[in-house]
Amino acid sequence: MGTSLNRSLLSDIRRNAISLPGAASDYDPLLNRIGDARLVLIGEASHGTHEFYRERAQLTKRLITEKGFTAVAVEADWPAAYRVNSYVRGSGEGGTAVSALYAFERFPMWMWRNADVLDFIGWLRSHNDALSAGMTKAGFYGLDLYSMYGSIAAVLAYLDKVDPEAAGRARYRYSCLEHFGEDTQAYGYAASFGLTEPCEGEVLSQLVEIQRRASKYTQGGGASEDEFFYAEQNARLVKNAEEYYRTMFGSRVSSWNLRDTHMAETLDALLAHLDRKGERSKVIVWAHNSHLGDARATEMGDRGEYNIGQLARQRYGNDAVLVGFSTYAGTVTAANNWDEPGQLMRVRPGLPGSYEALFHEVDLPRFMLFPRRDGSTPDGLREPRLQRAIGVIYRPETERLSHYFRTRLPDQFDAMIHIDETRAVEPLDRVGTLEPGEGDAPETFPSGQ
């Protein structure tokens, strides 16, 4: 890009950037932009950055208290998140916010077992406790599909309670999966390479049976409907996870699309369930930018991948508002390798030619931008640029290959929040410390977004 064009673009961004000094009114323009939309999808450029969690929580609190949102749906396992849901709604067996978060037992634990999420669910419980009788309490739900065996256990526990005979049939069907010691990847490998018969028919039959008995299981209404919804979603998760693990050893596009389709379907089911309980429901989604920014505006879409953001826009139109985050430099909690403990790592400065480097030149520590999609966006901002995506694995040594992809920001997000320097999220569990000169990690596993 020529120097004069770059200066012109920076000048235009500075004119349109909304500084975020940390005031209570910071997000007033964004709430005005959201209006009466029923879906607000709030991203993050990494799974381990304190400011992303903190600002997302602050915006979520305002959406709940000022806009009537009653659910937060997150990129997390359905059973573990539902334990948090029971805590924040006061419908479980007691316990504390910390014990609720310790339901997240799978790598990467710091993604949800951290100080910022702890503060938020403590606030959510207090908010719900203060509501008058009859008012709708805000819930906390998971969208992801990694918890196949945990969801099997949840389905069986539910059927043991409401229909022991059906529980016996479910145990027989799910026994198809019990030979792999709850190792989902071992099952996926064996099934995809013909080393074992796939369990596709069994898990589908179980989902169909539980759905056919919906009227029987929900006759009591109220709590029984919630319990059935929880069990039905677990049965759906097992069916979709079984297919996901069979495809993960084949096409990356297929496995990515299956996962995001599952998350989008879970979101649709949650909206429908909440709608049945009263007024038009409104849900906030927390997930990585790569899941929430419209894939059609990125290299992902060029490869045939789609994501929740694209599917939400296609289904809900202007009722879905997509919000992204970015940072230029700082620290992050991430792992060197899959299934290893989180480490405090340095985030390298944004690469030249990236949105991160461009926003750094704006010379504002924190700002918000509405990248217009109405055709009036400056050409320099509409041109494809690099955008960084750090998942649960961070590899600075191969950062360009591992963590950057090209996007067209005005078509990707309705709003972008840039925080120039950020710091790592604080896990509730011990993590490795950062020594002087450390921060690089080898390339050994996919980014894990």
GROMACS .gro file of C-alpha atoms in nm:
model
  449
    1MET     CA    1   0.000   0.000   0.000
    2GLY     CA    2   0.133   0.342  -0.092
    3THR     CA    3   0.224   0.587   0.182
    4SER     CA    4  -0.039   0.843   0.083
    5LEU     CA    5  -0.313   0.581   0.071
    6ASN     CA    6  -0.205   0.443   0.407
    7ARG     CA    7  -0.217   0.792   0.560
    8SER     CA    8  -0.561   0.850   0.409
    9LEU     CA    9  -0.688   0.521   0.549
   10LEU     CA   10  -0.546   0.591   0.894
   11SER     CA   11  -0.704   0.935   0.889
   12ASP     CA   12  -1.040   0.784   0.800
   13ILE     CA   13  -1.015   0.521   1.075
   14ARG     CA   14  -0.921   0.785   1.331
   15ARG     CA   15  -1.226   0.991   1.234
   16ASN     CA   16  -1.455   0.691   1.276
   17ALA     CA   17  -1.289   0.519   1.571
   18ILE     CA   18  -1.474   0.541   1.902
   19SER     CA   19  -1.226   0.564   2.187
   20LEU     CA   20  -1.289   0.331   2.483
   21PRO     CA   21  -1.139   0.501   2.789
   22GLY     CA   22  -1.300   0.261   3.036
   23ALA     CA   23  -1.611   0.466   3.111
   24ALA     CA   24  -1.950   0.315   3.187
   25SER     CA   25  -2.079   0.464   2.863
   26ASP     CA   26  -1.811   0.307   2.641
   27TYR     CA   27  -2.047   0.068   2.468
   28ASP     CA   28  -2.346   0.300   2.429
   29PRO     CA   29  -2.290   0.328   2.050
   30LEU     CA   30  -2.271  -0.051   2.019
   31LEU     CA   31  -2.591  -0.101   2.217
   32ASN     CA   32  -2.758   0.150   1.987
   33ARG     CA   33  -2.629  -0.046   1.687
   34ILE     CA   34  -2.761  -0.371   1.838
   35GLY     CA   35  -3.106  -0.222   1.886
   36ASP     CA   36  -3.364  -0.500   1.925
   37ALA     CA   37  -3.151  -0.775   1.766
   38ARG     CA   38  -3.203  -1.113   1.930
   39LEU     CA   39  -2.852  -1.250   1.873
   40VAL     CA   40  -2.523  -1.079   1.963
   41LEU     CA   41  -2.219  -1.291   1.881
   42ILE     CA   42  -1.909  -1.166   2.064
   43GLY     CA   43  -1.573  -1.306   1.957
   44GLU     CA   44  -1.216  -1.314   2.080
   45ALA     CA   45  -0.886  -1.320   1.892
   46SER     CA   46  -0.742  -1.576   2.136
   47HIS     CA   47  -0.871  -1.819   2.397
   48GLY     CA   48  -0.640  -1.680   2.664
   49THR     CA   49  -0.657  -1.299   2.679
   50HIS     CA   50  -0.786  -1.121   2.991
   51GLU     CA   51  -0.919  -0.810   2.817
   52PHE     CA   52  -1.128  -1.009   2.570
   53TYR     CA   53  -1.299  -1.194   2.854
   54ARG     CA   54  -1.341  -0.883   3.067
   55GLU     CA   55  -1.485  -0.660   2.794
   56ARG     CA   56  -1.708  -0.935   2.662
   57ALA     CA   57  -1.845  -0.982   3.013
   58GLN     CA   58  -1.903  -0.608   3.059
   59LEU     CA   59  -2.093  -0.588   2.731
   60THR     CA   60  -2.290  -0.901   2.821
   61LYS     CA   61  -2.395  -0.755   3.156
   62ARG     CA   62  -2.537  -0.451   2.980
   63LEU     CA   63  -2.719  -0.665   2.726
   64ILE     CA   64  -2.880  -0.864   3.007
   65THR     CA   65  -2.977  -0.569   3.225
   66GLU     CA   66  -3.066  -0.316   2.954
   67LYS     CA   67  -3.173  -0.522   2.652
   68GLY     CA   68  -3.345  -0.820   2.809
   69PHE     CA   69  -3.107  -1.097   2.698
   70THR     CA   70  -3.164  -1.414   2.900
   71ALA     CA   71  -2.896  -1.660   2.785
   72VAL     CA   72  -2.523  -1.678   2.724
   73ALA     CA   73  -2.420  -1.960   2.488
   74VAL     CA   74  -2.048  -2.032   2.479
   75GLU     CA   75  -1.790  -2.234   2.286
   76ALA     CA   76  -1.785  -2.503   2.554
   77ASP     CA   77  -1.914  -2.852   2.627
   78TRP     CA   78  -2.287  -2.879   2.686
   79PRO     CA   79  -2.279  -3.089   3.008
   80ALA     CA   80  -2.009  -2.881   3.178
   81ALA     CA   81  -2.175  -2.551   3.086
   82TYR     CA   82  -2.509  -2.683   3.209
   83ARG     CA   83  -2.361  -2.732   3.554
   84VAL     CA   84  -2.273  -2.362   3.548
   85ASN     CA   85  -2.627  -2.293   3.425
   86SER     CA   86  -2.768  -2.478   3.725
   87TYR     CA   87  -2.548  -2.272   3.956
   88VAL     CA   88  -2.629  -1.929   3.810
   89ARG     CA   89  -3.002  -2.009   3.805
   90GLY     CA   90  -2.996  -2.151   4.157
   91SER     CA   91  -3.150  -2.477   4.036
   92GLY     CA   92  -2.870  -2.718   4.123
   93GLU     CA   93  -2.756  -2.885   4.441
   94GLY     CA   94  -2.580  -2.584   4.581
   95GLY     CA   95  -2.205  -2.542   4.559
   96THR     CA   96  -1.998  -2.240   4.468
   97ALA     CA   97  -1.901  -2.060   4.150
   98VAL     CA   98  -1.559  -2.224   4.168
   99SER     CA   99  -1.702  -2.575   4.203
  100ALA     CA  100  -1.937  -2.508   3.910
  101LEU     CA  101  -1.643  -2.410   3.689
  102TYR     CA  102  -1.455  -2.725   3.784
  103ALA     CA  103  -1.705  -2.915   3.571
  104PHE     CA  104  -1.477  -2.808   3.285
  105GLU     CA  105  -1.231  -3.096   3.314
  106ARG     CA  106  -1.115  -3.122   2.953
  107PHE     CA  107  -0.823  -2.941   2.790
  108PRO     CA  108  -0.802  -2.640   2.771
  109MET     CA  109  -0.926  -2.589   3.125
  110TRP     CA  110  -0.806  -2.227   3.147
  111MET     CA  111  -1.048  -2.131   2.873
  112TRP     CA  112  -1.335  -2.139   3.126
  113ARG     CA  113  -1.164  -2.200   3.460
  114ASN     CA  114  -1.025  -1.849   3.488
  115ALA     CA  115  -1.071  -1.542   3.706
  116ASP     CA  116  -1.273  -1.345   3.451
  117VAL     CA  117  -1.532  -1.619   3.397
  118LEU     CA  118  -1.547  -1.672   3.775
  119ASP     CA  119  -1.628  -1.304   3.824
  120PHE     CA  120  -1.892  -1.314   3.551
  121ILE     CA  121  -2.081  -1.619   3.672
  122GLY     CA  122  -2.072  -1.477   4.026
  123TRP     CA  123  -2.233  -1.160   3.888
  124LEU     CA  124  -2.487  -1.366   3.691
  125ARG     CA  125  -2.591  -1.559   4.001
  126SER     CA  126  -2.633  -1.234   4.197
  127HIS     CA  127  -2.832  -1.081   3.911
  128ASN     CA  128  -3.067  -1.381   3.899
  129ASP     CA  129  -3.106  -1.395   4.277
  130ALA     CA  130  -3.216  -1.030   4.281
  131LEU     CA  131  -3.494  -1.080   4.024
  132SER     CA  132  -3.854  -1.068   4.138
  133ALA     CA  133  -4.058  -1.388   4.139
  134GLY     CA  134  -4.174  -1.483   3.792
  135MET     CA  135  -3.900  -1.295   3.608
  136THR     CA  136  -3.684  -1.492   3.363
  137LYS     CA  137  -3.343  -1.584   3.497
  138ALA     CA  138  -3.045  -1.566   3.263
  139GLY     CA  139  -2.881  -1.898   3.178
  140PHE     CA  140  -2.540  -2.024   3.067
  141TYR     CA  141  -2.518  -2.292   2.797
  142GLY     CA  142  -2.254  -2.476   2.592
  143LEU     CA  143  -2.255  -2.510   2.214
  144ASP     CA  144  -1.964  -2.744   2.142
  145LEU     CA  145  -1.961  -3.119   2.070
  146TYR     CA  146  -1.643  -3.259   2.224
  147SER     CA  147  -1.816  -3.416   2.527
  148MET     CA  148  -1.942  -3.737   2.362
  149TYR     CA  149  -1.887  -3.967   2.658
  150GLY     CA  150  -1.996  -3.708   2.913
  151SER     CA  151  -2.316  -3.659   2.717
  152ILE     CA  152  -2.374  -4.036   2.702
  153ALA     CA  153  -2.353  -4.043   3.082
  154ALA     CA  154  -2.600  -3.754   3.105
  155VAL     CA  155  -2.854  -3.925   2.876
  156LEU     CA  156  -2.832  -4.246   3.077
  157ALA     CA  157  -2.870  -4.062   3.408
  158TYR     CA  158  -3.180  -3.886   3.278
  159LEU     CA  159  -3.341  -4.204   3.145
  160ASP     CA  160  -3.259  -4.394   3.465
  161LYS     CA  161  -3.471  -4.133   3.641
  162VAL     CA  162  -3.769  -4.105   3.405
  163ASP     CA  163  -3.777  -4.433   3.208
  164PRO     CA  164  -3.554  -4.720   3.332
  165GLU     CA  165  -3.666  -4.949   3.050
  166ALA     CA  166  -3.558  -4.693   2.790
  167ALA     CA  167  -3.232  -4.650   2.982
  168GLY     CA  168  -3.158  -5.019   2.922
  169ARG     CA  169  -3.205  -4.977   2.549
  170ALA     CA  170  -2.984  -4.668   2.551
  171ARG     CA  171  -2.707  -4.857   2.733
  172TYR     CA  172  -2.721  -5.130   2.473
  173ARG     CA  173  -2.696  -4.879   2.186
  174TYR     CA  174  -2.419  -4.673   2.342
  175SER     CA  175  -2.221  -4.989   2.427
  176CYS     CA  176  -2.109  -4.974   2.064
  177LEU     CA  177  -1.876  -4.694   2.177
  178GLU     CA  178  -1.753  -4.842   2.504
  179HIS     CA  179  -1.459  -5.035   2.360
  180PHE     CA  180  -1.239  -4.726   2.327
  181GLY     CA  181  -1.201  -4.627   2.692
  182GLU     CA  182  -1.368  -4.289   2.630
  183ASP     CA  183  -1.095  -4.208   2.379
  184THR     CA  184  -1.294  -4.029   2.110
  185GLN     CA  185  -1.002  -4.000   1.870
  186ALA     CA  186  -0.931  -4.372   1.897
  187TYR     CA  187  -1.291  -4.441   1.801
  188GLY     CA  188  -1.275  -4.191   1.514
  189TYR     CA  189  -0.954  -4.347   1.380
  190ALA     CA  190  -1.084  -4.702   1.402
  191ALA     CA  191  -1.420  -4.618   1.243
  192SER     CA  192  -1.280  -4.401   0.965
  193PHE     CA  193  -1.024  -4.664   0.858
  194GLY     CA  194  -1.261  -4.961   0.879
  195LEU     CA  195  -1.105  -5.112   1.191
  196THR     CA  196  -1.443  -5.116   1.366
  197GLU     CA  197  -1.804  -5.083   1.263
  198PRO     CA  198  -1.925  -4.722   1.302
  199CYS     CA  199  -2.191  -4.655   1.563
  200GLU     CA  200  -2.384  -4.411   1.344
  201GLY     CA  201  -2.707  -4.613   1.343
  202GLU     CA  202  -2.709  -4.671   1.717
  203VAL     CA  203  -2.661  -4.309   1.822
  204LEU     CA  204  -2.919  -4.189   1.568
  205SER     CA  205  -3.173  -4.444   1.690
  206GLN     CA  206  -3.122  -4.325   2.047
  207LEU     CA  207  -3.181  -3.963   1.951
  208VAL     CA  208  -3.495  -4.052   1.757
  209GLU     CA  209  -3.636  -4.256   2.046
  210ILE     CA  210  -3.589  -3.984   2.304
  211GLN     CA  211  -3.746  -3.727   2.072
  212ARG     CA  212  -4.047  -3.951   2.005
  213ARG     CA  213  -4.110  -3.976   2.379
  214ALA     CA  214  -4.094  -3.600   2.436
  215SER     CA  215  -4.462  -3.564   2.526
  216LYS     CA  216  -4.436  -3.847   2.780
  217TYR     CA  217  -4.126  -3.705   2.945
  218THR     CA  218  -4.249  -3.342   2.962
  219GLN     CA  219  -4.602  -3.395   3.094
  220GLY     CA  220  -4.521  -3.209   3.414
  221GLY     CA  221  -4.407  -2.897   3.227
  222GLY     CA  222  -4.168  -2.649   3.387
  223ALA     CA  223  -3.863  -2.823   3.526
  224SER     CA  224  -3.944  -3.145   3.338
  225GLU     CA  225  -3.925  -2.955   3.009
  226ASP     CA  226  -3.585  -2.815   3.102
  227GLU     CA  227  -3.459  -3.158   3.203
  228PHE     CA  228  -3.584  -3.311   2.879
  229PHE     CA  229  -3.425  -3.034   2.673
  230TYR     CA  230  -3.093  -3.096   2.848
  231ALA     CA  231  -3.116  -3.470   2.780
  232GLU     CA  232  -3.231  -3.429   2.420
  233GLN     CA  233  -2.940  -3.195   2.346
  234ASN     CA  234  -2.699  -3.446   2.496
  235ALA     CA  235  -2.842  -3.718   2.271
  236ARG     CA  236  -2.810  -3.489   1.969
  237LEU     CA  237  -2.452  -3.408   2.070
  238VAL     CA  238  -2.361  -3.779   2.085
  239LYS     CA  239  -2.502  -3.831   1.737
  240ASN     CA  240  -2.315  -3.532   1.592
  241ALA     CA  241  -1.993  -3.602   1.783
  242GLU     CA  242  -1.985  -3.960   1.657
  243GLU     CA  243  -1.993  -3.827   1.301
  244TYR     CA  244  -1.741  -3.554   1.380
  245TYR     CA  245  -1.481  -3.795   1.517
  246ARG     CA  246  -1.525  -4.021   1.213
  247THR     CA  247  -1.456  -3.728   0.978
  248MET     CA  248  -1.169  -3.561   1.164
  249PHE     CA  249  -0.918  -3.801   1.005
  250GLY     CA  250  -1.040  -3.706   0.660
  251SER     CA  251  -1.125  -3.360   0.529
  252ARG     CA  252  -1.057  -3.069   0.763
  253VAL     CA  253  -1.335  -2.878   0.589
  254SER     CA  254  -1.585  -3.153   0.664
  255SER     CA  255  -1.497  -3.175   1.035
  256TRP     CA  256  -1.494  -2.795   1.078
  257ASN     CA  257  -1.832  -2.761   0.908
  258LEU     CA  258  -1.982  -3.043   1.116
  259ARG     CA  259  -1.866  -2.878   1.437
  260ASP     CA  260  -1.995  -2.531   1.349
  261THR     CA  261  -2.320  -2.672   1.212
  262HIS     CA  262  -2.370  -2.850   1.545
  263MET     CA  263  -2.306  -2.528   1.737
  264ALA     CA  264  -2.546  -2.335   1.512
  265GLU     CA  265  -2.814  -2.606   1.550
  266THR     CA  266  -2.770  -2.600   1.927
  267LEU     CA  267  -2.814  -2.224   1.923
  268ASP     CA  268  -3.133  -2.260   1.716
  269ALA     CA  269  -3.265  -2.525   1.956
  270LEU     CA  270  -3.187  -2.304   2.256
  271LEU     CA  271  -3.372  -2.010   2.105
  272ALA     CA  272  -3.673  -2.230   2.028
  273HIS     CA  273  -3.671  -2.378   2.380
  274LEU     CA  274  -3.655  -2.035   2.543
  275ASP     CA  275  -3.925  -1.902   2.309
  276ARG     CA  276  -4.162  -2.172   2.433
  277LYS     CA  277  -4.115  -2.046   2.786
  278GLY     CA  278  -4.231  -1.691   2.719
  279GLU     CA  279  -4.145  -1.390   2.509
  280ARG     CA  280  -3.912  -1.369   2.210
  281SER     CA  281  -3.579  -1.485   2.347
  282LYS     CA  282  -3.244  -1.310   2.308
  283VAL     CA  283  -2.910  -1.490   2.330
  284ILE     CA  284  -2.547  -1.377   2.354
  285VAL     CA  285  -2.283  -1.606   2.201
  286TRP     CA  286  -1.920  -1.621   2.316
  287ALA     CA  287  -1.674  -1.793   2.082
  288HIS     CA  288  -1.353  -1.737   1.890
  289ASN     CA  289  -1.348  -1.479   1.609
  290SER     CA  290  -1.291  -1.763   1.362
  291HIS     CA  291  -1.629  -1.910   1.457
  292LEU     CA  292  -1.823  -1.585   1.476
  293GLY     CA  293  -1.686  -1.364   1.197
  294ASP     CA  294  -1.877  -1.437   0.875
  295ALA     CA  295  -1.670  -1.706   0.701
  296ARG     CA  296  -1.775  -1.580   0.358
  297ALA     CA  297  -1.546  -1.280   0.415
  298THR     CA  298  -1.239  -1.494   0.486
  299GLU     CA  299  -1.002  -1.752   0.342
  300MET     CA  300  -1.212  -2.007   0.530
  301GLY     CA  301  -1.503  -1.941   0.299
  302ASP     CA  302  -1.276  -1.971  -0.004
  303ARG     CA  303  -1.192  -2.325   0.116
  304GLY     CA  304  -1.558  -2.418   0.149
  305GLU     CA  305  -1.578  -2.370   0.526
  306TYR     CA  306  -1.863  -2.194   0.701
  307ASN     CA  307  -1.917  -2.100   1.064
  308ILE     CA  308  -2.171  -1.990   1.323
  309GLY     CA  309  -2.146  -1.625   1.221
  310GLN     CA  310  -2.230  -1.698   0.859
  311LEU     CA  311  -2.511  -1.939   0.951
  312ALA     CA  312  -2.658  -1.689   1.198
  313ARG     CA  313  -2.659  -1.410   0.939
  314GLN     CA  314  -2.816  -1.637   0.680
  315ARG     CA  315  -3.092  -1.745   0.918
  316TYR     CA  316  -3.153  -1.433   1.129
  317GLY     CA  317  -3.036  -1.149   0.903
  318ASN     CA  318  -3.011  -0.817   1.088
  319ASP     CA  319  -3.126  -0.989   1.405
  320ALA     CA  320  -2.769  -1.121   1.438
  321VAL     CA  321  -2.492  -0.872   1.526
  322LEU     CA  322  -2.130  -0.992   1.502
  323VAL     CA  323  -1.863  -0.834   1.723
  324GLY     CA  324  -1.490  -0.911   1.696
  325PHE     CA  325  -1.179  -0.834   1.902
  326SER     CA  326  -0.816  -0.776   1.808
  327THR     CA  327  -0.486  -0.693   1.976
  328TYR     CA  328  -0.141  -0.590   1.858
  329ALA     CA  329   0.088  -0.733   2.130
  330GLY     CA  330   0.109  -0.847   2.491
  331THR     CA  331   0.085  -1.186   2.660
  332VAL     CA  332  -0.154  -1.481   2.632
  333THR     CA  333  -0.228  -1.804   2.813
  334ALA     CA  334  -0.183  -2.087   2.564
  335ALA     CA  335  -0.019  -2.428   2.535
  336ASN     CA  336   0.291  -2.547   2.354
  337ASN     CA  337   0.125  -2.874   2.254
  338TRP     CA  338  -0.220  -3.025   2.267
  339ASP     CA  339  -0.321  -3.156   2.613
  340GLU     CA  340  -0.029  -2.983   2.783
  341PRO     CA  341  -0.068  -2.728   3.065
  342GLY     CA  342  -0.126  -2.367   2.974
  343GLN     CA  343   0.173  -2.134   2.968
  344LEU     CA  344   0.213  -1.758   2.993
  345MET     CA  345   0.344  -1.663   2.648
  346ARG     CA  346   0.435  -1.340   2.469
  347VAL     CA  347   0.226  -1.232   2.173
  348ARG     CA  348   0.444  -1.098   1.895
  349PRO     CA  349   0.356  -0.759   1.743
  350GLY     CA  350   0.108  -0.779   1.457
  351LEU     CA  351   0.261  -0.856   1.120
  352PRO     CA  352   0.301  -0.580   0.860
  353GLY     CA  353  -0.002  -0.577   0.632
  354SER     CA  354  -0.234  -0.707   0.904
  355TYR     CA  355  -0.538  -0.539   1.058
  356GLU     CA  356  -0.354  -0.559   1.391
  357ALA     CA  357  -0.060  -0.355   1.255
  358LEU     CA  358  -0.297  -0.109   1.089
  359PHE     CA  359  -0.494  -0.054   1.409
  360HIS     CA  360  -0.171  -0.011   1.605
  361GLU     CA  361  -0.088   0.283   1.378
  362VAL     CA  362  -0.418   0.448   1.474
  363ASP     CA  363  -0.239   0.525   1.801
  364LEU     CA  364  -0.536   0.474   2.034
  365PRO     CA  365  -0.492   0.222   2.317
  366ARG     CA  366  -0.854   0.101   2.294
  367PHE     CA  367  -1.115   0.180   2.035
  368MET     CA  368  -1.422   0.046   1.860
  369LEU     CA  369  -1.494   0.062   1.489
  370PHE     CA  370  -1.806  -0.010   1.288
  371PRO     CA  371  -1.664  -0.141   0.956
  372ARG     CA  372  -1.952  -0.043   0.730
  373ARG     CA  373  -2.101  -0.303   0.498
  374ASP     CA  374  -2.313  -0.051   0.302
  375GLY     CA  375  -2.063   0.018   0.025
  376SER     CA  376  -1.920   0.334   0.180
  377THR     CA  377  -1.622   0.165   0.340
  378PRO     CA  378  -1.285   0.303   0.223
  379ASP     CA  379  -1.122   0.075  -0.031
  380GLY     CA  380  -0.816   0.038   0.188
  381LEU     CA  381  -1.019  -0.117   0.469
  382ARG     CA  382  -1.222  -0.335   0.235
  383GLU     CA  383  -0.915  -0.490   0.072
  384PRO     CA  384  -0.828  -0.835   0.211
  385ARG     CA  385  -0.578  -0.814   0.497
  386LEU     CA  386  -0.415  -1.053   0.735
  387GLN     CA  387  -0.593  -1.114   1.064
  388ARG     CA  388  -0.449  -1.306   1.360
  389ALA     CA  389  -0.625  -1.597   1.526
  390ILE     CA  390  -0.466  -1.757   1.835
  391GLY     CA  391  -0.646  -2.064   1.962
  392VAL     CA  392  -0.543  -2.277   2.259
  393ILE     CA  393  -0.207  -2.347   2.091
  394TYR     CA  394   0.028  -2.057   2.012
  395ARG     CA  395   0.335  -2.099   1.790
  396PRO     CA  396   0.515  -1.766   1.748
  397GLU     CA  397   0.795  -1.923   1.544
  398THR     CA  398   0.552  -2.010   1.264
  399GLU     CA  399   0.301  -1.736   1.333
  400ARG     CA  400   0.231  -1.631   0.972
  401LEU     CA  401   0.145  -1.986   0.869
  402SER     CA  402  -0.015  -2.097   1.194
  403HIS     CA  403  -0.214  -1.796   1.308
  404TYR     CA  404  -0.299  -1.561   1.021
  405PHE     CA  405  -0.558  -1.571   0.747
  406ARG     CA  406  -0.693  -1.309   0.509
  407THR     CA  407  -1.026  -1.141   0.573
  408ARG     CA  408  -1.239  -0.852   0.453
  409LEU     CA  409  -1.328  -0.689   0.782
  410PRO     CA  410  -1.636  -0.489   0.669
  411ASP     CA  411  -1.802  -0.812   0.555
  412GLN     CA  412  -1.677  -1.016   0.850
  413PHE     CA  413  -1.797  -0.818   1.155
  414ASP     CA  414  -2.051  -0.549   1.236
  415ALA     CA  415  -1.820  -0.408   1.504
  416MET     CA  416  -1.452  -0.451   1.586
  417ILE     CA  417  -1.300  -0.373   1.926
  418HIS     CA  418  -0.923  -0.321   1.924
  419ILE     CA  419  -0.715  -0.325   2.243
  420ASP     CA  420  -0.359  -0.250   2.144
  421GLU     CA  421  -0.178  -0.425   2.429
  422THR     CA  422  -0.332  -0.707   2.625
  423ARG     CA  423  -0.233  -0.952   2.895
  424ALA     CA  424  -0.291  -1.319   2.959
  425VAL     CA  425  -0.604  -1.446   3.125
  426GLU     CA  426  -0.550  -1.565   3.484
  427PRO     CA  427  -0.633  -1.938   3.516
  428LEU     CA  428  -0.774  -2.076   3.838
  429ASP     CA  429  -0.519  -2.357   3.804
  430ARG     CA  430  -0.143  -2.318   3.813
  431VAL     CA  431   0.026  -2.244   3.478
  432GLY     CA  432   0.385  -2.206   3.367
  433THR     CA  433   0.548  -1.866   3.412
  434LEU     CA  434   0.720  -1.659   3.148
  435GLU     CA  435   1.094  -1.620   3.185
  436PRO     CA  436   1.295  -1.345   3.011
  437GLY     CA  437   1.348  -1.440   2.646
  438GLU     CA  438   1.081  -1.709   2.651
  439GLY     CA  439   0.759  -1.714   2.454
  440ASP     CA  440   0.828  -1.919   2.141
  441ALA     CA  441   0.676  -2.262   2.090
  442PRO     CA  442   0.735  -2.532   1.832
  443GLU     CA  443   0.486  -2.620   1.562
  444THR     CA  444   0.344  -2.953   1.668
  445PHE     CA  445  -0.038  -2.935   1.660
  446PRO     CA  446  -0.322  -2.744   1.494
  447SER     CA  447  -0.416  -2.410   1.643
  448GLY     CA  448  -0.712  -2.553   1.833
  449GLN     CA  449  -0.954  -2.264   1.790
   0.00000   0.00000   0.00000
